[in-house]
């Protein structure tokens, strides 16, 4: 089964919790805090495996969660970090965040890797919070939650040559005549429902040819097979535009030529500059010669290769011409632009306020924001010292003052993430 688009859930491993512990050795009278840090959670990493050709495996397994880190222990022993989860994907896989629609990674080369969901760091043990004013803290952090997201995976086949054209112009017949591929061939439109690949041997050289599903007017908007066809054209180095020059279905070959190119450009403007070979198929039909003459008058600057895929007339010459043209085109598939993400800030001139938002849910004041919600998840609220530290950080962030401005009064309920508490002025 050929599957080229799936939606899955990925989650990096949570960090291990920090420990609260104190040294109690007989001959160490002032041992102090000795709680170790938790280990980091594992990342979810996609790695390209050239042996895969479809996303069918992701139809049956849709959740990928990396293991969490180990918790910290006493005697300042840190928990072990967990191993990363490696997920094999076929070459040509584009990974898109389902919420933001941002391209996370575009994986085209064997062995190429990309971190799709980062694991959380381990929480700090109480030995990290000791200072002159509190030499024996009962404070520790929970592990940082791993990054989680829903992603769309789209497979764009990597082929040297892509056959495009209206349905039933002879693309599948041409592929079967020059390769060992056995695509379904029948006298009705949209016989080909999924792309077919074949290897063409030309002398000492070879190249991969893809027979792509038929294109019709409006395909760039999803009409017919729409995007299921067009996304695979983006990876090809050379477009071979097959035209039914006999006009068997009553269409004008020239109008077909214009419409197909229009759909390619409307889908992706970059395809306008992609090298293209025009092939006049079904030249064994009597009406084809007359139509070809009119076609050449309307597009005088375009070279047209005359073939009959059914009788193999002119097919060998076409394959040699394609091979010679490929030799002049860089052997590197087109890739999506991936936004650069700054992993860490080395220097910041001025401290920026931590953004948060306050809304109302009936009588409840809801505080939301990435940093404040992460702080809640990483605070061990069973510890009095940790709860006091959490309250102090909230005040320094300006949460208390903002709640007062929004009308919060003594005893009102405040919710941050899954935590609810009473506001105290």
PDB file of N, CA, C and O in Angstrom, residues 69 78 113 138 170 231-232 310 318 330 358 389 413:
ATOM      1  N   UNK A  69      13.711  10.518  31.735  1.00  0.00           N
ATOM      2  CA  UNK A  69      14.964  10.344  32.450  1.00  0.00           C
ATOM      3  C   UNK A  69      14.734   9.762  33.827  1.00  0.00           C
ATOM      4  O   UNK A  69      13.632   9.824  34.378  1.00  0.00           O
ATOM      5  N   UNK A  78      23.093  11.759  40.427  1.00  0.00           N
ATOM      6  CA  UNK A  78      22.196  12.223  39.370  1.00  0.00           C
ATOM      7  C   UNK A  78      21.560  11.038  38.649  1.00  0.00           C
ATOM      8  O   UNK A  78      22.191   9.982  38.477  1.00  0.00           O
ATOM      9  N   UNK A 113      19.337  13.103   9.864  1.00  0.00           N
ATOM     10  CA  UNK A 113      18.559  13.066  11.089  1.00  0.00           C
ATOM     11  C   UNK A 113      18.002  14.441  11.429  1.00  0.00           C
ATOM     12  O   UNK A 113      18.560  15.471  11.044  1.00  0.00           O
ATOM     13  N   UNK A 138      14.512  22.315  51.459  1.00  0.00           N
ATOM     14  CA  UNK A 138      13.688  21.146  51.117  1.00  0.00           C
ATOM     15  C   UNK A 138      13.037  21.373  49.747  1.00  0.00           C
ATOM     16  O   UNK A 138      11.882  21.064  49.537  1.00  0.00           O
ATOM     17  N   UNK A 170      -0.861   8.235 -21.837  1.00  0.00           N
ATOM     18  CA  UNK A 170       0.132   7.199 -22.117  1.00  0.00           C
ATOM     19  C   UNK A 170       1.333   7.200 -21.202  1.00  0.00           C
ATOM     20  O   UNK A 170       2.355   6.580 -21.529  1.00  0.00           O
ATOM     21  N   UNK A 231       2.571  17.207  -5.196  1.00  0.00           N
ATOM     22  CA  UNK A 231       3.674  17.280  -4.242  1.00  0.00           C
ATOM     23  C   UNK A 231       4.878  16.465  -4.716  1.00  0.00           C
ATOM     24  O   UNK A 231       6.014  16.786  -4.414  1.00  0.00           O
ATOM     25  N   UNK A 232       4.630  15.401  -5.509  1.00  0.00           N
ATOM     26  CA  UNK A 232       5.734  14.551  -5.963  1.00  0.00           C
ATOM     27  C   UNK A 232       6.526  15.198  -7.111  1.00  0.00           C
ATOM     28  O   UNK A 232       7.669  14.824  -7.343  1.00  0.00           O
ATOM     29  N   UNK A 310       3.029   2.790 -27.249  1.00  0.00           N
ATOM     30  CA  UNK A 310       2.446   1.475 -27.501  1.00  0.00           C
ATOM     31  C   UNK A 310       3.295   0.645 -28.449  1.00  0.00           C
ATOM     32  O   UNK A 310       3.465  -0.570 -28.263  1.00  0.00           O
ATOM     33  N   UNK A 318      14.248   8.974 -27.170  1.00  0.00           N
ATOM     34  CA  UNK A 318      13.811   9.866 -26.078  1.00  0.00           C
ATOM     35  C   UNK A 318      14.582   9.577 -24.801  1.00  0.00           C
ATOM     36  O   UNK A 318      15.022  10.510 -24.112  1.00  0.00           O
ATOM     37  N   UNK A 330      22.119  19.474 -11.886  1.00  0.00           N
ATOM     38  CA  UNK A 330      22.690  19.056 -10.592  1.00  0.00           C
ATOM     39  C   UNK A 330      21.886  17.925  -9.961  1.00  0.00           C
ATOM     40  O   UNK A 330      20.654  17.964  -9.938  1.00  0.00           O
ATOM     41  N   UNK A 358      -3.995  36.735  31.049  1.00  0.00           N
ATOM     42  CA  UNK A 358      -5.000  36.466  32.062  1.00  0.00           C
ATOM     43  C   UNK A 358      -6.384  36.575  31.433  1.00  0.00           C
ATOM     44  O   UNK A 358      -6.719  37.589  30.817  1.00  0.00           O
ATOM     45  N   UNK A 389       8.794  29.308  47.130  1.00  0.00           N
ATOM     46  CA  UNK A 389       9.634  29.764  46.007  1.00  0.00           C
ATOM     47  C   UNK A 389       8.776  30.064  44.785  1.00  0.00           C
ATOM     48  O   UNK A 389       8.991  31.051  44.075  1.00  0.00           O
ATOM     49  N   UNK A 413     -10.618  32.286  42.857  1.00  0.00           N
ATOM     50  CA  UNK A 413      -9.892  31.110  42.362  1.00  0.00           C
ATOM     51  C   UNK A 413      -9.047  31.474  41.154  1.00  0.00           C
ATOM     52  O   UNK A 413      -9.513  32.148  40.227  1.00  0.00           O
TER      53      UNK A 413
END
